XYZ file of C-alpha atoms in Angstrom:
82
model
C -3.417 -18.857 1.620
C -4.722 -15.267 1.936
C -4.950 -13.402 -1.350
C -5.188 -9.901 0.116
C -2.151 -7.650 -0.148
C -1.119 -4.024 -0.543
C 1.789 -1.735 -1.307
C 2.033 1.629 0.410
C 3.808 4.396 -1.525
C 3.778 8.031 -0.363
C 0.702 7.686 1.897
C -1.358 5.809 -0.705
C -2.331 2.173 -0.189
C -2.556 0.131 -3.386
C -4.777 -2.837 -2.514
C -4.907 -6.023 -4.574
C -8.645 -6.593 -4.914
C -8.650 -8.886 -7.957
C -10.202 -11.814 -6.095
C -13.650 -11.570 -4.486
C -12.218 -12.950 -1.220
C -9.673 -10.101 -0.890
C -10.048 -7.728 2.040
C -9.067 -4.078 2.130
C -6.514 -4.169 4.955
C -5.762 -0.471 4.522
C -9.247 0.633 5.605
C -8.532 0.093 9.315
C -5.102 1.770 9.086
C -6.525 4.810 7.268
C -9.243 5.233 9.915
C -6.695 4.832 12.740
C -4.412 7.474 11.182
C -7.255 10.037 11.015
C -7.032 10.694 14.769
C -5.579 14.239 14.955
C -3.750 13.374 18.163
C -1.487 10.990 16.254
C -0.057 13.776 14.090
C -0.008 11.590 10.986
C -0.576 12.699 7.397
C -3.757 11.719 5.586
C -3.764 8.401 3.735
C -5.827 7.176 0.818
C -6.411 3.905 -1.008
C -6.546 2.805 -4.630
C -6.888 -0.533 -6.346
C -3.571 -2.031 -7.372
C -5.077 -3.566 -10.482
C -6.247 -0.162 -11.726
C -2.821 1.463 -11.291
C 0.119 1.456 -13.663
C 3.724 2.082 -12.665
C 3.642 5.506 -14.315
C 0.901 6.585 -11.859
C 3.045 5.960 -8.776
C 4.769 8.734 -6.878
C 8.091 7.404 -5.598
C 11.235 8.771 -4.021
C 14.552 7.119 -4.757
C 15.926 5.517 -1.583
C 12.760 5.925 0.490
C 11.467 2.870 2.365
C 8.027 1.577 1.376
C 6.069 -1.458 2.489
C 4.440 -4.477 0.853
C 2.107 -6.579 3.047
C 0.621 -9.941 2.105
C -0.623 -13.151 3.729
C -2.302 -11.049 6.411
C 0.838 -10.158 8.336
C 3.938 -10.758 6.210
C 5.595 -7.349 5.749
C 8.426 -6.509 3.366
C 10.252 -3.192 3.250
C 11.058 -2.253 -0.318
C 13.231 0.533 -1.652
C 13.490 1.866 -5.181
C 17.127 2.493 -5.994
C 16.957 3.218 -9.716
C 14.328 4.207 -12.263
C 14.877 4.112 -16.011
């Protein structure tokens, strides 16, 4: 239904922008997190389609998030890398 989606790994949003109808959902979150009163780290965004797995910074066992369909959130965890 909605083609927009993103992964968030180590404070970087990887947005799927392959389709012209995709929206950058991370933009609002990144702006919200900039408020110094929130005490949050800085976030950035990259295009998912321009990123390869080798480029990702991951921690084994850390929870990350995948969001699609506008509001469907999945927590993902990397348990092994070979």
